[in-house]
């Protein structure tokens, strides 16, 4: 990627941002104007949207879910696969229409797609009605961009990451569970993946700042934190301060927050000590999302994943041995260039061996600028789709089987809120991250309560509350 290196130009500290906000008397500028925000992609992007929301609210905006009502449309995009690109440009078509009726409508695009040079060119050439394009490294520039909005399209995207900001303010979606960034970017450069280009090199936050954030969340009444990173097991490697992910996990566990989760794990950096810490602390949830990507060592090598099928299985066996009730989920890509039926069979073999609780499965999507996108591919899309279907059938069978094992059991569930479709029900998650729907009782939201599992389905469980006041364990 060849975006301008404006590192020098953007040495804006958090303090300066704060000062600017005072200067502009933010609340008045967009008072009661409505914003419409769509977020695509991973939890990291969702969490970025919580930062974006906070800025918009500081500017006086209020949220709407009706596109036609909005004064600002903001799309926080994802670049991981081509299908998001199509969705985003589909949305832009609707916005273009709306802007004809509402010329003052502001259209802004952020997130990983705006870090892609080809996307920027596409917006410049074909979508001149888009007002603002900002990147993943300069979310904090959004207030300035809105306040100083020019007549012409403004592209404010940097190729260089800049410093980590601390004390970021978020408008969090939940008062019960919170995302906590522990690191930004990724250094792994898997050959198919765009993330290292859109999010930059790995940058870990300092351990003490993360622990402080968790302590504050606990004080505010949060029950659960999810530590976020593209490769959490590599946490700290870039800092070289003598601590790593196991130390972070242990320190976060010692805050005594009720529940700790973390995503995403990478098999390459997963050490035995980390498994021991997860097994030892009751408030670290027995749930590990461990992307496999492929079960064929030949394909794994071409993907640049740095582990073999055998090493992956060995790691899973160790995890299952030390954390007996662990729930294991994964990501799998089918149809990597020139994947043979034998390669695919090896993926199925690993699925049978690991018996995942669930999995996200994808058809390989070539991403411009990545090494894999240059490999000529002899596998037809029909073959890829057919493999995906076969894989999903097996994955779903295991999901149902795993869920069935919970029928009749009493498990702790953190109740998160009302079920959107049925107001007489609430929903929550087991410590193993399984979704449970439960008939509502007074005052249950925000609590960890014992729930008897009545019926298991492939993607959720039905349960009922049995009594109050019991914690994880
Ligand atoms: N950092 C995490 C996940 C990153 S993106 C990890 O290393 O596992 C989430 C998932 O999207 C990946 O695990 C992978 O399965 C999938 N993915 C990434 N790039 C893709 C591509 N080009 N085509 C299809 N799926 C892809
Ligand atoms: Fe992408 Fe690999 Fe980094 Fe995950 S570890 S974000 S798949 S490059
Ligand atoms: Fe997508 Fe960017 Fe996340 S590409 S998956 S939003 S890091």
Coordinates of C-alpha atoms and ligand atoms in Angstrom, one line a residue:
X1 CA 0.0 0.0 0.0
X2 CA 1.3 3.4 -0.8
X3 CA -0.7 5.9 1.2
X4 CA 1.0 9.1 2.1
X5 CA 3.3 9.0 5.1
X6 CA 2.0 11.8 7.1
X7 CA 3.4 10.7 10.5
X8 CA 5.0 14.0 11.1
X9 CA 1.8 15.9 10.2
X10 CA -0.3 14.0 12.7
X11 CA 1.6 14.1 15.9
X12 CA -1.6 15.1 17.6
X13 CA -1.7 14.0 21.2
X14 CA -4.8 13.1 23.0
X15 CA -4.5 16.3 25.0
X16 CA -4.5 18.4 21.8
X17 CA -7.7 16.6 20.7
X18 CA -9.3 17.5 24.0
X19 CA -8.2 21.1 23.7
X20 CA -9.7 21.3 20.2
X21 CA -12.9 20.0 21.4
X22 CA -13.1 22.8 23.9
X23 CA -12.1 25.3 21.2
X24 CA -14.9 24.3 19.0
X25 CA -17.6 24.3 21.6
X26 CA -18.6 20.9 20.2
X27 CA -22.0 20.3 21.7
X28 CA -23.6 23.2 19.9
X29 CA -22.2 22.6 16.5
X30 CA -24.3 19.6 15.6
X31 CA -26.9 19.8 18.3
X32 CA -29.6 17.2 17.8
X33 CA -28.4 16.3 14.3
X34 CA -28.8 12.6 13.6
X35 CA -26.2 10.1 12.7
X36 CA -26.6 6.7 11.2
X37 CA -23.7 4.3 11.8
X38 CA -23.2 0.9 10.2
X39 CA -20.3 -1.2 11.3
X40 CA -18.9 -4.2 9.4
X41 CA -16.2 -6.7 10.4
X42 CA -14.6 -7.9 13.6
X43 CA -15.0 -6.9 17.3
X44 CA -12.1 -4.5 16.9
X45 CA -14.1 -2.5 14.4
X46 CA -17.2 -2.7 16.6
X47 CA -15.1 -1.3 19.4
X48 CA -13.7 1.4 17.1
X49 CA -17.4 2.3 16.5
X50 CA -17.8 2.8 20.2
X51 CA -15.1 5.4 20.0
X52 CA -16.6 7.0 16.9
X53 CA -20.0 7.2 18.7
X54 CA -18.5 8.9 21.7
X55 CA -17.0 11.6 19.4
X56 CA -20.3 12.1 17.6
X57 CA -22.2 12.4 20.8
X58 CA -19.6 14.9 22.1
X59 CA -20.4 16.9 18.9
X60 CA -24.1 16.9 19.8
X61 CA -25.2 14.2 17.4
X62 CA -27.9 11.7 18.4
X63 CA -28.2 8.2 16.9
X64 CA -30.9 7.1 14.4
X65 CA -31.5 3.7 12.9
X66 CA -33.4 5.2 10.0
X67 CA -31.1 6.1 7.1
X68 CA -33.6 8.6 5.6
X69 CA -33.7 10.6 8.9
X70 CA -30.0 11.1 9.2
X71 CA -27.8 14.2 8.7
X72 CA -24.6 12.1 8.8
X73 CA -24.1 8.6 7.5
X74 CA -21.0 6.9 8.6
X75 CA -19.9 3.5 7.4
X76 CA -17.2 1.8 9.4
X77 CA -16.0 -0.7 6.9
X78 CA -14.2 -4.1 6.8
X79 CA -11.8 -5.3 4.1
X80 CA -11.4 -8.9 5.0
X81 CA -13.5 -10.3 2.1
X82 CA -14.9 -8.9 -1.1
X83 CA -18.5 -9.3 0.0
X84 CA -18.3 -6.4 2.5
X85 CA -16.9 -4.2 -0.3
X86 CA -20.1 -4.9 -2.3
X87 CA -22.4 -4.2 0.7
X88 CA -20.7 -0.9 1.4
X89 CA -20.9 0.3 -2.2
X90 CA -24.5 -0.9 -2.2
X91 CA -25.2 1.3 0.8
X92 CA -23.4 4.2 -0.8
X93 CA -25.8 4.0 -3.7
X94 CA -28.7 4.6 -1.3
X95 CA -26.8 7.5 0.3
X96 CA -26.2 9.1 -3.1
X97 CA -29.9 9.0 -3.7
X98 CA -30.7 10.5 -0.4
X99 CA -28.2 13.3 -0.9
X100 CA -30.1 14.4 -3.9
X101 CA -33.1 15.1 -1.7
X102 CA -30.9 16.3 1.3
X103 CA -27.9 18.1 -0.1
X104 CA -26.6 18.8 3.4
X105 CA -26.3 15.1 4.3
X106 CA -22.7 14.3 5.3
X107 CA -21.4 10.9 4.1
X108 CA -18.3 9.5 5.8
X109 CA -16.4 6.3 5.4
X110 CA -13.9 4.9 7.9
X111 CA -12.5 1.5 8.8
X112 CA -10.3 -1.0 7.0
X113 CA -11.6 -0.4 3.5
X114 CA -10.6 3.2 3.7
X115 CA -7.0 2.0 4.2
X116 CA -7.0 0.4 0.8
X117 CA -5.6 2.5 -2.0
X118 CA -7.8 0.9 -4.7
X119 CA -10.9 1.7 -2.6
X120 CA -9.8 5.3 -2.1
X121 CA -9.3 5.6 -5.9
X122 CA -12.7 4.1 -6.5
X123 CA -14.3 6.6 -4.1
X124 CA -12.4 9.5 -5.6
X125 CA -13.4 8.6 -9.2
X126 CA -16.9 7.2 -8.9
X127 CA -18.3 8.5 -5.6
X128 CA -17.6 12.2 -5.4
X129 CA -20.6 12.8 -3.2
X130 CA -18.8 11.0 -0.3
X131 CA -17.6 13.9 1.9
X132 CA -15.1 12.3 4.3
X133 CA -12.8 9.3 4.1
X134 CA -10.8 8.6 7.3
X135 CA -8.6 5.7 8.3
X136 CA -8.1 3.2 11.1
X137 CA -5.1 5.2 12.4
X138 CA -6.9 8.5 12.8
X139 CA -10.3 8.0 14.3
X140 CA -9.5 10.9 16.6
X141 CA -9.4 13.2 13.6
X142 CA -13.1 12.7 13.0
X143 CA -14.3 15.7 15.1
X144 CA -11.9 18.0 13.2
X145 CA -12.9 16.6 9.8
X146 CA -16.6 17.2 10.6
X147 CA -16.1 20.6 12.1
X148 CA -13.8 21.8 9.3
X149 CA -15.8 20.1 6.6
X150 CA -14.8 21.4 3.2
X151 CA -16.9 21.6 0.1
X152 CA -14.7 19.1 -1.7
X153 CA -14.2 15.5 -0.8
X154 CA -11.7 15.1 2.0
X155 CA -9.4 12.0 2.3
X156 CA -7.6 11.8 5.6
X157 CA -6.0 8.4 5.7
X158 CA -2.4 7.6 6.9
X159 CA -0.2 4.6 6.1
X160 CA 1.7 5.0 9.4
X161 CA 0.2 4.0 12.7
X162 CA 1.4 6.8 15.0
X163 CA 1.4 6.5 18.8
X164 CA -1.1 4.6 20.9
X165 CA -3.6 6.8 22.7
X166 CA -4.5 6.0 26.2
X167 CA -7.7 7.2 28.1
X168 CA -9.8 6.9 24.9
X169 CA -13.4 7.7 25.6
X170 CA -16.0 5.2 24.4
X171 CA -19.8 5.2 24.1
X172 CA -20.0 1.5 25.0
X173 CA -22.9 -0.5 23.6
X174 CA -23.3 -2.5 26.8
X175 CA -23.2 -1.7 30.5
X176 CA -22.4 -5.3 31.3
X177 CA -19.7 -6.5 28.9
X178 CA -16.9 -4.4 27.5
X179 CA -14.3 -4.8 24.9
X180 CA -10.7 -3.8 25.9
X181 CA -8.0 -3.4 23.2
X182 CA -4.8 -4.9 24.4
X183 CA -3.0 -4.4 21.1
X184 CA -3.4 -3.0 17.6
X185 CA -2.4 -4.3 14.2
X186 CA -0.8 -7.6 13.3
X187 CA 2.7 -8.7 12.3
X188 CA 1.8 -12.2 11.1
X189 CA 1.2 -11.4 7.4
X190 CA -0.7 -14.6 6.6
X191 CA -0.5 -14.6 2.8
X192 CA -4.3 -14.2 2.3
X193 CA -4.9 -11.5 4.8
X194 CA -5.3 -7.8 4.4
X195 CA -5.3 -6.9 8.2
X196 CA -1.6 -6.1 8.5
X197 CA -2.0 -3.6 5.7
X198 CA -5.2 -2.0 7.0
X199 CA -4.3 -2.0 10.7
X200 CA -0.5 -1.7 10.6
X201 CA 2.2 -3.4 12.6
X202 CA 1.6 -4.9 16.0
X203 CA 1.5 -2.4 18.8
X204 CA 0.7 -3.6 22.4
X205 CA -0.7 -1.4 25.0
X206 CA 1.2 -1.3 28.3
X207 CA 0.1 -3.9 30.8
X208 CA -0.6 -1.3 33.6
X209 CA -2.9 0.7 31.3
X210 CA -4.9 -2.3 30.4
X211 CA -5.2 -3.4 34.0
X212 CA -6.3 0.1 35.0
X213 CA -9.0 0.1 32.3
X214 CA -10.3 -3.2 33.5
X215 CA -10.3 -2.0 37.2
X216 CA -12.3 1.1 36.1
X217 CA -14.8 -1.0 34.2
X218 CA -15.2 -3.2 37.2
X219 CA -15.8 -0.2 39.4
X220 CA -18.5 1.0 36.9
X221 CA -20.2 -2.4 37.3
X222 CA -19.1 -4.3 34.3
X223 CA -19.2 -8.0 34.7
X224 CA -17.2 -9.1 31.7
X225 CA -14.3 -7.9 29.6
X226 CA -13.1 -9.3 26.3
X227 CA -9.5 -8.6 25.6
X228 CA -9.1 -7.7 21.9
X229 CA -6.2 -8.3 19.5
X230 CA -5.7 -9.9 16.1
X231 CA -3.3 -12.2 17.8
X232 CA -3.6 -11.9 21.5
X233 CA -1.0 -14.6 22.3
X234 CA 1.7 -12.3 20.7
X235 CA 0.8 -9.6 23.2
X236 CA 3.8 -7.7 24.5
X237 CA 6.4 -9.1 22.0
X238 CA 6.8 -5.7 20.4
X239 CA 7.2 -4.0 23.8
X240 CA 10.1 -6.1 25.1
X241 CA 9.3 -5.1 28.7
X242 CA 9.6 -8.6 30.0
X243 CA 6.0 -9.5 30.1
X244 CA 3.7 -11.4 27.7
X245 CA 0.1 -12.5 27.3
X246 CA 0.2 -15.0 30.3
X247 CA 1.3 -12.1 32.6
X248 CA -1.4 -9.9 31.3
X249 CA -4.1 -12.6 31.7
X250 CA -2.9 -13.2 35.3
X251 CA -2.9 -9.5 36.2
X252 CA -6.4 -9.0 34.6
X253 CA -7.6 -12.1 36.5
X254 CA -6.4 -10.6 39.7
X255 CA -8.6 -7.5 39.3
X256 CA -11.4 -10.1 40.2
X257 CA -13.7 -8.9 37.4
X258 CA -16.2 -11.7 37.1
X259 CA -15.5 -12.8 33.5
X260 CA -12.5 -12.5 31.2
X261 CA -12.5 -13.5 27.6
X262 CA -10.0 -12.9 24.8
X263 CA -9.9 -13.0 21.0
X264 CA -8.2 -14.0 18.7
X265 CA -5.7 -16.7 19.6
X266 CA -3.1 -17.7 17.2
X267 CA -1.7 -21.3 17.5
X268 CA 1.9 -20.1 16.8
X269 CA 2.2 -18.0 19.9
X270 CA 0.1 -20.1 22.3
X271 CA 2.4 -21.3 25.1
X272 CA 1.9 -23.9 27.8
X273 CA 2.1 -21.2 30.4
X274 CA -0.8 -19.4 28.9
X275 CA -2.9 -22.6 29.0
X276 CA -1.9 -23.1 32.7
X277 CA -3.1 -19.5 33.5
X278 CA -6.4 -20.0 31.7
X279 CA -6.9 -23.3 33.5
X280 CA -6.0 -21.8 36.9
X281 CA -8.1 -18.7 37.2
X282 CA -11.9 -19.2 37.6
X283 CA -12.7 -15.8 36.1
X284 CA -10.8 -16.6 32.8
X285 CA -13.6 -18.2 30.8
X286 CA -13.0 -21.7 29.4
X287 CA -13.5 -20.6 25.9
X288 CA -10.8 -20.4 23.2
X289 CA -11.3 -19.2 19.6
X290 CA -8.4 -20.9 17.8
X291 CA -8.5 -20.3 14.1
X292 CA -7.3 -23.4 12.1
X293 CA -7.7 -21.9 8.6
X294 CA -6.8 -25.3 6.9
X295 CA -6.1 -28.8 8.1
X296 CA -3.6 -29.4 5.3
X297 CA 0.0 -28.7 6.3
X298 CA 0.8 -28.0 2.6
X299 CA -1.9 -25.3 2.5
X300 CA -1.0 -23.9 5.9
X301 CA 2.5 -23.4 4.7
X302 CA 1.3 -21.5 1.7
X303 CA -1.0 -19.5 4.0
X304 CA 2.1 -18.5 6.1
X305 CA 0.4 -19.8 9.2
X306 CA 3.7 -21.2 10.8
X307 CA 2.2 -24.4 12.2
X308 CA 1.4 -27.8 10.8
X309 CA -1.7 -29.9 11.1
X310 CA 0.1 -32.1 13.7
X311 CA 1.2 -29.1 15.8
X312 CA -2.3 -27.6 15.8
X313 CA -3.8 -30.9 17.0
X314 CA -1.1 -31.3 19.6
X315 CA -2.0 -27.8 20.9
X316 CA -5.7 -28.6 21.0
X317 CA -5.0 -31.8 22.9
X318 CA -3.0 -30.0 25.5
X319 CA -5.7 -27.3 25.9
X320 CA -8.4 -30.0 26.3
X321 CA -6.3 -31.9 28.8
X322 CA -5.6 -28.9 31.0
X323 CA -9.0 -27.2 30.6
X324 CA -11.4 -30.1 30.6
X325 CA -14.6 -28.1 30.1
X326 CA -13.1 -25.9 27.4
X327 CA -15.3 -24.8 24.5
X328 CA -13.3 -24.5 21.3
X329 CA -14.2 -22.6 18.2
X330 CA -12.4 -21.8 15.0
X331 CA -12.2 -20.1 11.6
X332 CA -11.7 -22.1 8.5
X333 CA -11.0 -20.9 4.9
X334 CA -12.0 -23.3 2.1
X335 CA -10.9 -23.0 -1.5
X336 CA -7.4 -21.4 -0.9
X337 CA -5.8 -21.3 -4.4
X338 CA -5.2 -24.9 -5.7
X339 CA -6.7 -26.6 -2.6
X340 CA -7.2 -30.2 -3.6
X341 CA -9.9 -32.6 -2.4
X342 CA -7.2 -34.3 -0.4
X343 CA -6.3 -31.0 1.3
X344 CA -9.9 -30.4 2.1
X345 CA -10.3 -33.9 3.5
X346 CA -7.5 -33.1 5.9
X347 CA -9.4 -30.1 7.1
X348 CA -12.4 -32.3 7.7
X349 CA -10.2 -34.7 9.5
X350 CA -9.0 -32.0 11.9
X351 CA -12.6 -30.9 12.4
X352 CA -13.5 -34.5 13.4
X353 CA -10.5 -34.6 15.8
X354 CA -11.1 -31.3 17.5
X355 CA -14.9 -31.4 17.5
X356 CA -15.4 -27.7 17.6
X357 CA -18.2 -26.1 19.5
X358 CA -18.8 -23.9 16.5
X359 CA -16.9 -22.3 13.6
X360 CA -16.9 -19.4 11.2
X361 CA -16.3 -20.8 7.7
X362 CA -15.3 -18.8 4.7
X363 CA -14.7 -19.2 1.0
X364 CA -11.2 -17.8 0.2
X365 CA -11.5 -14.2 -1.1
X366 CA -8.5 -12.8 -3.0
X367 CA -7.4 -9.5 -1.5
X368 CA -5.5 -7.0 -3.7
X369 CA -2.0 -6.4 -2.4
X370 CA -1.6 -9.7 -0.5
X371 CA 0.8 -12.4 -1.8
X372 CA -1.9 -15.1 -2.1
X373 CA -3.9 -13.0 -4.5
X374 CA -1.1 -13.5 -7.1
X375 CA -1.4 -17.3 -7.1
X376 CA -3.2 -18.6 -10.2
X377 CA -6.1 -20.7 -8.9
X378 CA -7.5 -23.9 -10.6
X379 CA -10.4 -24.5 -8.2
X380 CA -13.8 -23.4 -9.5
X381 CA -16.2 -21.4 -7.4
X382 CA -18.7 -24.2 -7.6
X383 CA -16.2 -26.6 -6.0
X384 CA -15.4 -24.1 -3.3
X385 CA -19.1 -23.6 -2.5
X386 CA -19.7 -27.3 -2.4
X387 CA -16.8 -27.8 0.0
X388 CA -18.1 -25.0 2.2
X389 CA -21.5 -26.7 2.4
X390 CA -20.0 -30.1 3.2
X391 CA -17.9 -28.5 5.9
X392 CA -20.8 -26.5 7.4
X393 CA -22.9 -29.7 7.7
X394 CA -20.2 -31.4 9.8
X395 CA -19.6 -28.3 11.9
X396 CA -23.3 -27.9 12.6
X397 CA -23.6 -31.5 13.6
X398 CA -20.8 -31.1 16.2
X399 CA -22.4 -27.8 17.4
X400 CA -25.7 -29.6 18.0
X401 CA -24.0 -32.5 19.7
X402 CA -21.9 -30.3 22.0
X403 CA -25.0 -28.3 22.9
X404 CA -27.0 -31.5 23.5
X405 CA -24.4 -32.5 26.1
X406 CA -25.6 -29.5 28.2
X407 CA -29.3 -30.5 28.3
X408 CA -30.4 -31.0 31.9
X409 CA -27.3 -29.4 33.3
X410 CA -27.3 -26.2 35.4
X411 CA -24.7 -23.7 34.2
X412 CA -23.9 -20.1 35.1
X413 CA -25.2 -17.6 32.6
X414 CA -24.4 -13.9 32.4
X415 CA -27.8 -12.3 31.4
X416 CA -27.2 -9.5 29.0
X417 CA -30.7 -8.2 28.0
X418 CA -34.1 -8.8 26.6
X419 CA -34.5 -11.0 23.6
X420 CA -35.3 -8.7 20.7
X421 CA -37.9 -10.9 19.2
X422 CA -39.7 -12.0 22.4
X423 CA -39.8 -9.4 25.2
X424 CA -40.9 -12.1 27.7
X425 CA -37.4 -13.6 27.4
X426 CA -33.9 -12.6 28.2
X427 CA -30.7 -13.9 26.7
X428 CA -27.2 -14.4 28.0
X429 CA -24.0 -16.5 27.6
X430 CA -22.6 -19.5 29.4
X431 CA -19.0 -19.3 30.5
X432 CA -18.3 -21.4 27.4
X433 CA -19.9 -18.6 25.2
X434 CA -23.1 -20.4 24.3
X435 CA -26.2 -18.3 23.8
X436 CA -29.1 -19.1 26.1
X437 CA -32.7 -17.8 25.9
X438 CA -34.5 -17.8 29.2
X439 CA -38.0 -16.7 30.3
X440 CA -37.6 -13.3 31.9
X441 CA -37.7 -12.8 35.7
X442 CA -37.5 -9.5 37.6
X443 CA -34.0 -8.0 38.0
X444 CA -32.1 -10.7 36.3
X445 CA -30.3 -8.5 33.7
X446 CA -26.6 -7.9 34.4
X447 CA -26.3 -10.9 36.8
X448 CA -24.6 -14.2 36.5
X449 CA -27.3 -16.7 37.4
X450 CA -27.6 -20.5 37.4
X451 CA -29.7 -21.7 34.5
X452 CA -31.0 -25.1 33.7
X453 CA -30.6 -26.0 30.1
X454 CA -33.9 -27.4 28.8
X455 CA -33.4 -27.7 25.1
X456 CA -30.3 -27.5 22.9
X457 CA -30.4 -26.3 19.3
X458 CA -27.5 -25.9 16.8
X459 CA -27.0 -22.2 17.5
X460 CA -28.6 -21.6 20.9
X461 CA -29.9 -23.1 24.0
X462 CA -33.3 -22.7 25.8
X463 CA -33.0 -22.6 29.6
X464 CA -34.7 -21.5 32.8
X465 CA -33.5 -19.7 35.8
X466 CA -33.2 -21.9 38.9
X467 CA -32.1 -19.6 41.7
X468 CA -30.1 -16.5 42.3
X469 CA -26.7 -15.4 43.5
X470 CA -24.3 -18.1 42.2
X471 CA -21.1 -17.1 40.4
X472 CA -19.0 -18.8 37.7
X473 CA -17.5 -22.1 38.6
Ligands
LIG1 N1 -6.5 -12.5 13.5 C1 -7.3 -13.5 13.4 C2 -8.5 -13.3 12.6 C3 -8.5 -12.3 11.5 S1 -9.8 -12.2 10.3 C4 -6.6 -14.8 13.1 O1 -5.4 -14.8 12.7 O2 -7.2 -15.9 13.1 C5 -11.0 -13.4 10.7 C6 -11.0 -14.5 9.8 O3 -11.3 -14.1 8.5 C7 -9.7 -15.3 9.7 O4 -9.5 -16.1 10.7 C8 -9.9 -16.0 8.4 O5 -10.5 -17.3 8.6 C9 -10.8 -15.1 7.6 N2 -10.1 -14.5 6.4 C10 -9.1 -13.6 6.5 N3 -8.7 -13.3 5.3 C11 -9.5 -14.0 4.4 C12 -9.6 -14.0 3.0 N4 -8.8 -13.4 2.2 N5 -10.6 -14.8 2.5 C13 -11.4 -15.5 3.3 N6 -11.4 -15.5 4.6 C14 -10.5 -14.7 5.2
LIG2 FE1 -4.6 -11.8 9.4 FE2 -3.0 -13.7 10.0 FE3 -2.9 -11.4 11.3 FE4 -4.9 -13.0 11.7 S1 -2.8 -13.5 12.2 S2 -5.0 -10.8 11.3 S3 -5.2 -14.0 9.7 S4 -2.4 -11.8 9.2
LIG3 FE1 -12.3 -6.5 8.9 FE2 -10.5 -4.8 9.6 FE3 -11.5 -6.4 11.4 S1 -10.5 -6.0 7.7 S2 -12.1 -8.2 10.2 S3 -12.6 -4.8 10.3 S4 -9.4 -5.7 11.3

